[in-house]
Coordinates of C-alpha atoms in Angstrom, one line a residue:
Chain A
M224 CA -2.7 -59.3 36.9
I225 CA -6.0 -60.0 35.0
N226 CA -7.6 -58.9 37.6
N227 CA -6.0 -54.6 37.2
I228 CA -7.3 -55.6 32.8
I229 CA -10.9 -56.8 33.4
W230 CA -12.2 -54.6 36.6
P231 CA -12.1 -51.0 34.2
V232 CA -12.6 -52.6 31.7
I233 CA -16.3 -53.8 32.9
V234 CA -16.6 -51.3 35.3
L235 CA -16.0 -48.5 32.7
G236 CA -18.5 -50.5 30.1
G237 CA -21.2 -50.7 32.4
I238 CA -20.8 -47.0 32.8
A239 CA -21.1 -47.0 29.4
V240 CA -23.2 -48.6 28.5
F241 CA -25.5 -47.8 31.2
F242 CA -25.3 -44.3 29.9
G243 CA -25.9 -45.6 25.9
I244 CA -29.5 -46.7 27.8
V245 CA -30.2 -43.6 29.8
L246 CA -29.2 -42.3 26.4
A247 CA -31.6 -44.1 24.4
Y248 CA -34.3 -44.1 25.9
A249 CA -33.6 -40.1 26.3
S250 CA -34.1 -39.8 23.0
K251 CA -36.7 -42.0 22.8
K252 CA -38.7 -39.7 25.4
F253 CA -37.5 -36.0 25.1
A254 CA -38.0 -37.1 20.9
V255 CA -39.1 -33.3 19.8
E256 CA -40.6 -34.1 16.0
V257 CA -39.0 -32.4 13.4
D258 CA -39.7 -30.9 9.8
P259 CA -37.9 -33.3 8.0
R260 CA -37.9 -31.4 5.1
V261 CA -35.6 -28.8 7.7
T262 CA -32.6 -30.7 6.8
E263 CA -33.6 -30.9 3.5
V264 CA -32.9 -27.3 2.8
R265 CA -30.8 -26.7 5.3
E266 CA -28.6 -29.0 2.8
V267 CA -29.6 -27.4 0.0
L268 CA -28.6 -23.3 1.1
P269 CA -25.3 -22.9 0.5
G270 CA -23.9 -23.3 4.6
A271 CA -22.3 -19.5 4.4
N272 CA -24.3 -18.1 7.1
C273 CA -23.9 -14.1 5.8
G274 CA -27.3 -13.2 6.8
G275 CA -28.5 -11.8 3.5
C276 CA -31.5 -13.5 4.2
G277 CA -32.4 -11.5 7.6
Y278 CA -31.7 -14.3 9.6
A279 CA -29.8 -15.6 11.9
G280 CA -27.9 -17.7 9.6
C281 CA -28.7 -20.7 7.3
D282 CA -30.4 -23.0 10.2
A283 CA -32.7 -19.9 10.9
L284 CA -33.6 -19.7 7.1
A285 CA -34.1 -23.4 6.9
E286 CA -36.7 -23.4 9.3
A287 CA -38.2 -20.6 8.0
I288 CA -38.6 -21.6 5.0
A289 CA -39.4 -25.3 6.0
R290 CA -42.9 -23.4 8.2
G291 CA -43.6 -21.1 5.7
D292 CA -42.7 -17.9 6.8
A293 CA -40.1 -17.1 4.2
A294 CA -40.2 -17.2 0.0
I295 CA -37.8 -19.9 -1.3
T296 CA -36.2 -16.8 -3.1
T297 CA -35.1 -15.8 0.0
C298 CA -31.4 -16.6 -0.4
P299 CA -29.7 -14.1 -2.2
V300 CA -27.0 -15.4 -2.8
G301 CA -28.3 -19.3 -4.8
G302 CA -30.2 -17.1 -6.7
A303 CA -32.4 -18.4 -8.8
E304 CA -30.6 -22.3 -9.5
L305 CA -30.7 -22.2 -5.1
A306 CA -34.8 -21.4 -5.6
A307 CA -35.3 -24.6 -8.4
K308 CA -33.7 -26.3 -5.8
L309 CA -36.0 -25.3 -3.0
S310 CA -39.0 -25.6 -5.1
V311 CA -38.4 -29.0 -5.9
I312 CA -38.0 -29.5 -1.6
M313 CA -40.9 -27.6 -1.2
G314 CA -43.3 -28.2 -3.9
V315 CA -43.8 -25.3 -4.6
E316 CA -43.3 -22.6 -7.3
A317 CA -40.0 -20.8 -7.8
G318 CA -41.1 -18.3 -9.6
S319 CA -39.0 -15.6 -12.3
M320 CA -35.8 -14.3 -10.4
E321 CA -33.2 -11.8 -11.6
R322 CA -30.3 -12.1 -10.1
E323 CA -29.4 -8.4 -8.8
V324 CA -25.9 -7.4 -8.6
A325 CA -24.4 -5.5 -5.2
R326 CA -23.9 -1.7 -7.1
V327 CA -21.9 1.3 -5.5
I328 CA -23.5 3.8 -7.4
C329 CA -20.7 7.1 -7.4
C330 CA -17.6 6.8 -9.4
G331 CA -15.8 10.4 -7.7
D332 CA -11.8 8.0 -7.7
K333 CA -8.4 10.3 -7.1
N334 CA -8.1 11.7 -10.4
N335 CA -11.8 13.2 -10.5
A336 CA -13.3 13.9 -7.3
K337 CA -11.2 16.9 -4.9
E338 CA -9.8 16.0 -2.1
K339 CA -10.7 19.0 0.9
Y340 CA -8.6 18.1 3.4
E341 CA -6.0 15.5 3.4
Y342 CA -7.3 12.6 5.9
Q343 CA -5.1 11.2 7.7
G344 CA -7.9 8.9 10.6
I345 CA -7.9 5.4 10.7
E346 CA -9.1 3.2 8.4
D347 CA -12.6 3.0 8.6
C348 CA -15.2 5.1 6.4
K349 CA -18.1 5.9 9.2
A350 CA -15.1 7.8 11.2
A351 CA -14.4 9.6 8.5
E352 CA -17.8 10.2 7.4
M353 CA -17.1 12.3 11.6
L354 CA -15.5 14.1 10.4
A355 CA -16.7 17.1 8.2
G356 CA -18.5 14.4 6.3
G357 CA -15.3 12.7 4.4
S358 CA -12.0 14.2 2.8
K359 CA -13.5 14.2 -0.6
S360 CA -15.2 18.1 -1.5
C361 CA -18.2 16.2 -2.9
R362 CA -20.4 15.5 1.0
Y363 CA -22.1 12.5 -1.5
G364 CA -19.2 10.2 -2.7
C365 CA -17.7 7.4 -2.2
T366 CA -14.9 7.8 1.3
G367 CA -13.4 5.3 -0.5
L368 CA -11.8 3.1 2.9
G369 CA -12.8 0.6 1.9
T370 CA -14.9 -0.7 5.6
C371 CA -17.0 -2.0 2.3
V372 CA -14.8 -4.3 2.2
R373 CA -13.5 -5.1 5.0
E374 CA -17.4 -6.6 5.7
C375 CA -17.5 -8.2 2.1
P376 CA -17.9 -12.1 3.1
F377 CA -17.6 -13.3 -0.3
D378 CA -14.4 -10.8 -1.9
A379 CA -16.6 -9.2 -4.6
I380 CA -15.7 -5.5 -3.3
H381 CA -12.6 -3.6 -3.8
V382 CA -11.9 -0.2 -3.6
V383 CA -9.9 1.2 -6.9
N384 CA -7.5 4.5 -7.3
G385 CA -9.8 5.6 -4.0
A386 CA -13.2 4.6 -4.9
A387 CA -15.7 1.1 -3.7
V388 CA -16.1 -0.3 -7.1
V389 CA -18.2 -4.1 -7.6
D390 CA -16.9 -7.1 -8.8
E391 CA -20.2 -8.1 -10.3
E392 CA -19.3 -12.0 -10.9
K393 CA -18.8 -12.2 -6.9
C394 CA -21.5 -10.0 -5.7
T395 CA -24.3 -12.3 -3.7
A396 CA -26.2 -9.6 -3.6
C397 CA -25.7 -10.1 0.1
K398 CA -26.6 -6.1 0.9
K399 CA -23.9 -6.1 4.0
C400 CA -22.0 -3.8 2.5
I401 CA -25.6 -1.4 1.4
A402 CA -25.4 -1.6 6.0
V403 CA -22.4 -0.4 6.4
C404 CA -21.9 2.0 3.5
P405 CA -22.4 5.1 6.5
K406 CA -22.7 7.5 3.0
G407 CA -25.4 5.4 1.5
I408 CA -24.5 5.1 -1.8
I409 CA -24.1 1.1 -2.0
E410 CA -27.9 0.2 -3.7
L411 CA -28.9 -3.7 -5.6
V412 CA -29.4 -3.3 -9.9
P413 CA -30.4 -6.3 -12.4
V414 CA -27.0 -7.6 -12.9
S415 CA -28.4 -8.0 -17.1
N416 CA -28.5 -4.2 -16.4
K417 CA -25.8 -2.8 -18.3
V418 CA -26.9 1.1 -18.2
R419 CA -25.3 2.5 -14.4
V420 CA -25.5 6.2 -12.9
L421 CA -22.6 6.9 -10.9
C422 CA -23.0 9.7 -9.0
K423 CA -25.8 11.0 -5.8
N424 CA -24.9 14.5 -5.9
L425 CA -28.7 16.3 -4.3
D426 CA -26.4 19.6 -5.6
K427 CA -27.6 21.5 -8.2
G428 CA -25.1 21.5 -11.5
K429 CA -22.6 24.2 -10.8
S430 CA -22.1 22.6 -7.6
T431 CA -21.6 19.5 -8.1
M432 CA -19.2 20.2 -11.2
D433 CA -17.2 22.9 -8.4
V434 CA -16.7 18.6 -6.5
C435 CA -16.2 16.4 -8.8
K436 CA -15.3 16.1 -12.8
I437 CA -18.1 13.3 -13.6
G438 CA -21.0 14.3 -11.6
C439 CA -23.6 14.8 -12.3
I440 CA -25.2 18.1 -13.3
A441 CA -28.7 17.9 -14.1
C442 CA -28.0 18.9 -17.4
Q443 CA -31.6 17.5 -18.2
K444 CA -30.4 15.5 -21.9
C445 CA -30.4 11.9 -21.3
V446 CA -33.8 12.7 -20.5
K447 CA -34.7 13.8 -23.6
A448 CA -32.9 11.0 -25.1
C449 CA -34.2 8.1 -23.3
K450 CA -37.3 7.1 -26.6
F451 CA -38.4 4.8 -23.5
D452 CA -38.7 7.0 -20.4
A453 CA -36.6 5.3 -18.2
I454 CA -34.4 8.0 -16.6
K455 CA -35.0 11.4 -15.4
V456 CA -33.9 14.0 -13.8
E457 CA -35.2 13.9 -9.8
N458 CA -33.4 15.7 -6.6
N459 CA -31.1 16.9 -9.1
V460 CA -29.7 13.5 -9.8
A461 CA -30.4 10.9 -12.9
K462 CA -31.6 7.7 -12.3
I463 CA -32.7 5.1 -14.4
D464 CA -35.9 2.7 -14.1
Y465 CA -34.2 -0.7 -14.5
S466 CA -37.5 -1.8 -15.1
K467 CA -37.9 -0.1 -18.9
C468 CA -34.3 0.6 -19.3
V469 CA -33.8 -1.4 -22.5
N470 CA -30.2 -1.0 -22.3
C471 CA -30.2 0.9 -25.7
M472 CA -27.3 3.1 -24.0
M473 CA -28.6 6.7 -25.9
C474 CA -28.5 8.2 -22.4
A475 CA -24.6 7.3 -21.5
E476 CA -23.5 8.6 -25.1
V477 CA -24.8 12.0 -24.9
C478 CA -24.6 12.9 -21.0
P479 CA -22.3 15.2 -21.6
T480 CA -19.6 14.6 -17.9
K481 CA -19.2 11.0 -18.2
T482 CA -21.1 10.3 -15.0
I483 CA -23.5 7.8 -17.0
Y484 CA -21.2 4.6 -17.2
A485 CA -22.4 2.3 -20.4
N486 CA -19.5 0.3 -21.8
F487 CA -19.8 0.4 -25.7
A488 CA -18.2 -2.3 -27.0
D489 CA -21.3 -4.4 -25.1
R490 CA -23.6 -3.3 -27.1
K491 CA -25.3 -5.9 -29.4
K492 CA -26.9 -5.9 -32.6
A493 CA -30.1 -6.9 -34.7
F494 CA -29.3 -9.5 -37.3
I495 CA -32.7 -10.5 -39.4
S496 CA -32.4 -14.0 -40.4
D497 CA -33.5 -13.6 -44.1
D498 CA -35.0 -17.2 -43.9
K499 CA -37.7 -16.5 -41.5
C500 CA -38.6 -12.9 -42.3
I501 CA -42.0 -12.7 -43.5
G502 CA -41.6 -8.8 -44.3
C503 CA -44.5 -7.9 -41.3
A504 CA -43.0 -4.8 -41.0
I505 CA -44.0 -5.1 -36.9
C506 CA -40.1 -4.8 -36.6
K507 CA -40.2 -1.4 -38.2
K508 CA -43.0 0.0 -36.7
H509 CA -41.0 -0.6 -33.5
C510 CA -37.7 0.4 -34.0
N511 CA -37.8 4.2 -32.5
F512 CA -34.0 5.0 -34.3
E513 CA -35.1 4.8 -36.8
A514 CA -32.7 1.4 -37.9
I515 CA -34.7 -1.2 -39.3
E516 CA -35.3 -0.2 -43.2
G517 CA -37.0 -1.5 -45.6
E518 CA -40.7 -2.4 -47.4
L519 CA -43.9 -4.1 -46.8
K520 CA -43.6 -7.2 -48.1
S521 CA -39.5 -7.4 -48.8
K522 CA -37.3 -9.0 -46.3
H523 CA -36.1 -6.4 -43.8
K524 CA -32.4 -4.9 -43.1
V525 CA -31.4 -3.1 -39.9
L526 CA -29.2 -0.6 -40.6
D527 CA -25.6 -1.2 -38.2
D528 CA -25.0 2.4 -38.1
K529 CA -27.9 3.1 -36.2
C530 CA -29.4 0.6 -34.7
V531 CA -28.2 0.7 -30.9
G532 CA -29.0 -2.9 -29.9
C533 CA -32.2 -1.8 -27.7
S534 CA -33.7 -5.6 -28.4
Q535 CA -37.1 -4.0 -29.1
C536 CA -37.2 -5.8 -32.3
S537 CA -36.3 -8.9 -31.7
V538 CA -39.6 -8.4 -28.2
K539 CA -41.9 -7.4 -31.2
C540 CA -40.8 -9.5 -34.3
P541 CA -43.4 -12.1 -34.1
K542 CA -42.0 -14.9 -35.9
D543 CA -38.3 -15.5 -33.7
A544 CA -36.5 -14.4 -37.2
I545 CA -34.2 -11.3 -35.5
E546 CA -31.7 -11.9 -33.3
M547 CA -29.7 -9.9 -30.8
K548 CA -25.7 -10.3 -31.4
Chain B
M223 CA -19.5 -22.0 57.9
R224 CA -18.1 -25.3 56.2
L225 CA -20.2 -24.7 53.1
G226 CA -19.6 -20.4 53.5
L227 CA -16.4 -20.9 52.4
I228 CA -15.9 -23.0 50.5
I229 CA -18.8 -21.4 47.5
I230 CA -16.8 -18.1 48.8
S231 CA -13.8 -19.9 48.0
A232 CA -14.6 -21.4 44.9
I233 CA -16.2 -18.3 43.0
F234 CA -14.0 -15.7 44.4
I235 CA -10.0 -16.6 46.1
N236 CA -10.2 -20.2 44.1
N237 CA -11.8 -18.3 41.1
F238 CA -11.4 -22.1 38.1
V239 CA -11.2 -19.3 35.0
L240 CA -9.3 -16.5 36.9
S241 CA -7.0 -18.0 39.8
R242 CA -7.4 -21.8 38.3
F243 CA -6.8 -21.1 34.6
L244 CA -9.3 -24.2 33.9
G245 CA -11.8 -23.5 30.9
I246 CA -10.9 -20.6 29.6
C247 CA -11.9 -22.0 26.4
P248 CA -15.3 -20.4 26.5
F249 CA -13.2 -17.9 29.3
L250 CA -12.6 -16.9 25.5
G251 CA -15.3 -17.9 22.9
V252 CA -17.7 -17.3 24.3
S253 CA -17.3 -13.4 26.3
K254 CA -18.4 -11.3 23.0
K255 CA -21.7 -10.5 23.9
V256 CA -23.4 -10.2 27.8
E257 CA -26.1 -12.3 27.0
T258 CA -24.1 -15.0 25.5
A259 CA -22.2 -15.1 27.8
V260 CA -24.8 -15.7 30.3
G261 CA -26.3 -18.2 28.5
M262 CA -23.1 -20.2 28.6
S263 CA -22.2 -19.5 31.8
L264 CA -26.1 -20.8 33.4
A265 CA -25.7 -24.2 31.4
V266 CA -22.1 -24.0 32.8
T267 CA -23.0 -24.1 36.2
F268 CA -26.3 -26.4 36.2
V269 CA -23.5 -29.2 34.7
M270 CA -21.0 -28.5 36.8
G271 CA -23.5 -29.3 40.2
L272 CA -25.3 -32.1 38.6
A273 CA -21.8 -33.5 36.9
S274 CA -20.0 -33.2 40.5
V275 CA -22.4 -35.5 41.9
I276 CA -22.4 -38.1 40.0
C277 CA -18.3 -38.3 40.0
W278 CA -18.5 -38.3 43.7
M279 CA -21.2 -41.0 43.5
V280 CA -19.3 -42.8 41.0
Q281 CA -15.1 -42.2 42.9
Y282 CA -16.8 -43.3 46.1
F283 CA -19.7 -46.0 45.1
I284 CA -17.6 -47.3 42.3
L285 CA -13.4 -46.6 41.8
I286 CA -12.8 -46.9 45.2
P287 CA -14.7 -50.7 46.4
L288 CA -12.8 -52.1 43.5
G289 CA -10.1 -50.4 44.1
I290 CA -8.9 -48.7 40.1
G291 CA -8.9 -44.9 41.1
Y292 CA -7.0 -44.7 39.2
M293 CA -9.5 -44.9 36.5
Q294 CA -10.8 -42.0 38.3
T295 CA -10.0 -39.3 34.7
I296 CA -11.6 -41.2 31.8
A297 CA -14.5 -42.6 34.3
F298 CA -15.3 -38.5 34.3
I299 CA -14.7 -37.6 31.3
L300 CA -17.7 -40.3 30.0
V301 CA -20.0 -39.4 32.7
I302 CA -19.6 -35.4 31.9
A303 CA -20.1 -36.4 28.4
G304 CA -23.2 -38.6 28.7
L305 CA -24.3 -35.9 30.8
V306 CA -24.0 -33.0 28.5
Q307 CA -25.8 -35.2 25.7
F308 CA -29.5 -35.6 28.2
V309 CA -28.8 -32.1 29.4
E310 CA -29.3 -31.2 26.2
M311 CA -32.1 -33.5 24.9
V312 CA -33.8 -32.7 28.1
I313 CA -33.9 -28.7 27.9
K314 CA -34.8 -29.3 24.2
K315 CA -37.8 -31.3 24.7
T316 CA -38.4 -28.6 28.0
S317 CA -37.5 -25.5 27.0
P318 CA -36.5 -24.8 23.2
T319 CA -36.8 -21.4 24.3
L320 CA -33.8 -22.3 26.3
Y321 CA -32.6 -25.0 24.3
Q322 CA -32.4 -21.3 21.0
A323 CA -30.4 -19.2 23.1
L324 CA -27.7 -21.7 24.2
G325 CA -28.2 -23.3 21.3
V326 CA -24.5 -24.4 20.4
Y327 CA -22.9 -23.9 23.2
L328 CA -24.1 -26.9 24.8
P329 CA -22.8 -29.4 23.1
L330 CA -19.4 -27.4 23.5
I331 CA -20.0 -27.9 27.8
T332 CA -18.2 -31.3 27.1
T333 CA -15.0 -30.3 26.3
N334 CA -15.0 -27.4 28.6
C335 CA -12.8 -28.1 30.8
A336 CA -13.6 -26.7 34.4
V337 CA -15.5 -29.4 34.5
L338 CA -14.0 -31.9 34.6
G339 CA -11.6 -30.0 36.8
V340 CA -14.2 -29.6 39.6
A341 CA -15.1 -32.8 39.9
I342 CA -11.2 -34.0 40.0
L343 CA -10.7 -31.6 42.8
N344 CA -14.1 -32.8 45.1
I345 CA -12.7 -35.6 45.6
Q346 CA -8.3 -34.5 46.0
S347 CA -10.1 -32.3 48.3
N348 CA -12.4 -34.7 50.8
Y349 CA -15.1 -33.2 50.5
N350 CA -18.4 -35.2 51.7
L351 CA -21.7 -35.3 49.2
I352 CA -22.8 -31.6 50.1
E353 CA -20.1 -30.2 49.9
T354 CA -19.1 -31.4 46.9
L355 CA -23.0 -30.5 45.3
V356 CA -21.6 -26.5 46.9
N357 CA -17.8 -26.7 45.1
G358 CA -19.4 -27.6 42.2
V359 CA -22.3 -25.3 41.9
G360 CA -19.8 -22.8 43.3
G361 CA -17.6 -22.9 40.4
G362 CA -19.8 -22.3 38.2
L363 CA -20.6 -19.6 39.3
S364 CA -17.4 -18.5 39.3
F365 CA -17.2 -19.1 36.3
T366 CA -20.3 -17.2 35.4
L367 CA -18.8 -14.9 37.6
A368 CA -15.7 -14.5 35.3
I369 CA -17.5 -14.0 32.1
V370 CA -20.6 -12.2 32.6
L371 CA -17.5 -9.0 33.9
F372 CA -14.8 -10.2 31.4
A373 CA -18.3 -9.7 28.1
G374 CA -19.2 -6.3 29.9
V375 CA -15.2 -5.3 29.5
R376 CA -15.3 -6.8 25.8
E377 CA -18.0 -4.9 24.9
R378 CA -16.6 -1.4 25.5
L379 CA -12.9 -2.8 24.7
E380 CA -15.3 -3.2 20.8
F381 CA -15.8 0.8 21.7
A382 CA -11.4 1.7 23.5
P383 CA -8.9 3.4 21.0
T384 CA -7.0 0.6 21.5
P385 CA -3.8 0.6 19.1
K386 CA -3.8 -0.9 16.5
A387 CA -1.5 -3.8 16.3
L388 CA -3.8 -5.2 20.0
D389 CA -6.9 -4.4 18.4
G390 CA -9.3 -7.5 18.5
F391 CA -7.9 -10.4 20.1
P392 CA -4.9 -8.8 21.4
I393 CA -6.1 -6.6 23.8
A394 CA -8.8 -8.6 25.6
M395 CA -5.9 -12.1 26.6
L396 CA -4.4 -7.9 28.1
A397 CA -6.8 -7.3 29.0
A398 CA -8.2 -11.2 30.7
S399 CA -4.1 -11.4 32.7
L400 CA -5.4 -7.3 34.3
F401 CA -8.1 -9.4 35.1
S402 CA -6.7 -12.7 36.3
I403 CA -3.7 -10.4 39.0
A404 CA -7.5 -8.0 40.1
F405 CA -8.9 -11.5 41.4
L406 CA -4.8 -12.4 42.7
G407 CA -6.3 -9.5 45.7
F408 CA -8.2 -11.8 46.9
S409 CA -5.6 -14.9 47.9
G410 CA -5.2 -13.4 51.4
L411 CA -9.6 -13.6 52.1
F412 CA -10.1 -15.8 54.7
S413 CA -6.2 -17.4 54.4
G414 CA -5.6 -18.1 58.6
L415 CA -9.3 -19.7 58.8
L416 CA -8.7 -22.6 55.5

């Protein structure tokens, strides 16, 4: 009776101990030295395996970073916060990195863009694209069938009334939507940029007007209105140079078709603190909108109705006396 | 002759996946691309061959003499799990490229019931050591054949105009069942000989 219990225990225990010893020996004998930083880096990476960095997943990126093949800012999801953590592990400077978000450069929703036929095929932008470039009259516009929505691992893009819109809070700039969009109308832009041209139609003004109420007609009014040389019309469509744009929203104000979008409620105003202002008039000199008055050596004042919130005075003020609110 | 029959029987007539329905999990899970399917099946073939032999030895040199044949299942699982771990370490050291290619599939072989299945079937069929080895490798090849063929079909299914309700996994399951029915056609082969 007791043998029935003892023998199995001894045998199975024996086999287990045997394999344990073999494996313990093998793990020493066949040990592969792994850079300890790989594990550390992998732990702080987001772990979504989205592939936004261009590597096969977070594991592959961790190895590349530890080897020094990839910059510590490579992960678009973790952003600056992650780069700071990685800089501690890797001992390199993080540098500055502005968060970017994807943006759909089209606002041709059902109210604005005309349909040229009724599309009844499968719900896929690429399929619709093959059928005479989609059902919208504008061949550059968003087909609104949501291939990007299904691709997004972060639920950050949605089709609203026939055109895709990015939720900038959720977007991690992983570029997956950019890769699948057959129209190529999704771009990465700095998140601080508040003014956007929402059209990619390269046709002449007249043809654009025929297909979409809100398309860019290349009238050049925005170019003239921009005091910072930040907007240009190329190939019949306006384009903002984000490195120069200061979010003054003047282009959006003059745009006749409202292709250039800006949320005017977000517009900031300059405020000069009387305690700090020394009356140097530097701000007055740099204001492109004549929105600052006051003589040399007296306190300056901002004219609220003229100030457009470009923040140039605030940047130039030597005494930090100007605040943007 | 008998060895040839064993290998043909393992691959076609009693195909481990399509006739015996063993190892269905990796069969459906790792068959999205031919490339990964080949990698997975190579690893499985290797482990199946090795596991058959070691399990045969454990059975005839340890369990039977001690009269505890009923501990077969648990002892075999122990052997297979240890073996897979060992194989993983060896591959990691000797061929990092192969290790990279196999990735997560290597440890998954532990839970592949085709491996345990072949070890137990060898004992049930009263094979000797050589026949056991041949049957083990043959079982691995049968897994290879099934999964690689199926992966080819699934790659095409991606582009096939399937009804929306069947899109993706359901149509793959249907394809797998048609596969199984097709392999039923081999069942009459050699029926007089075996």
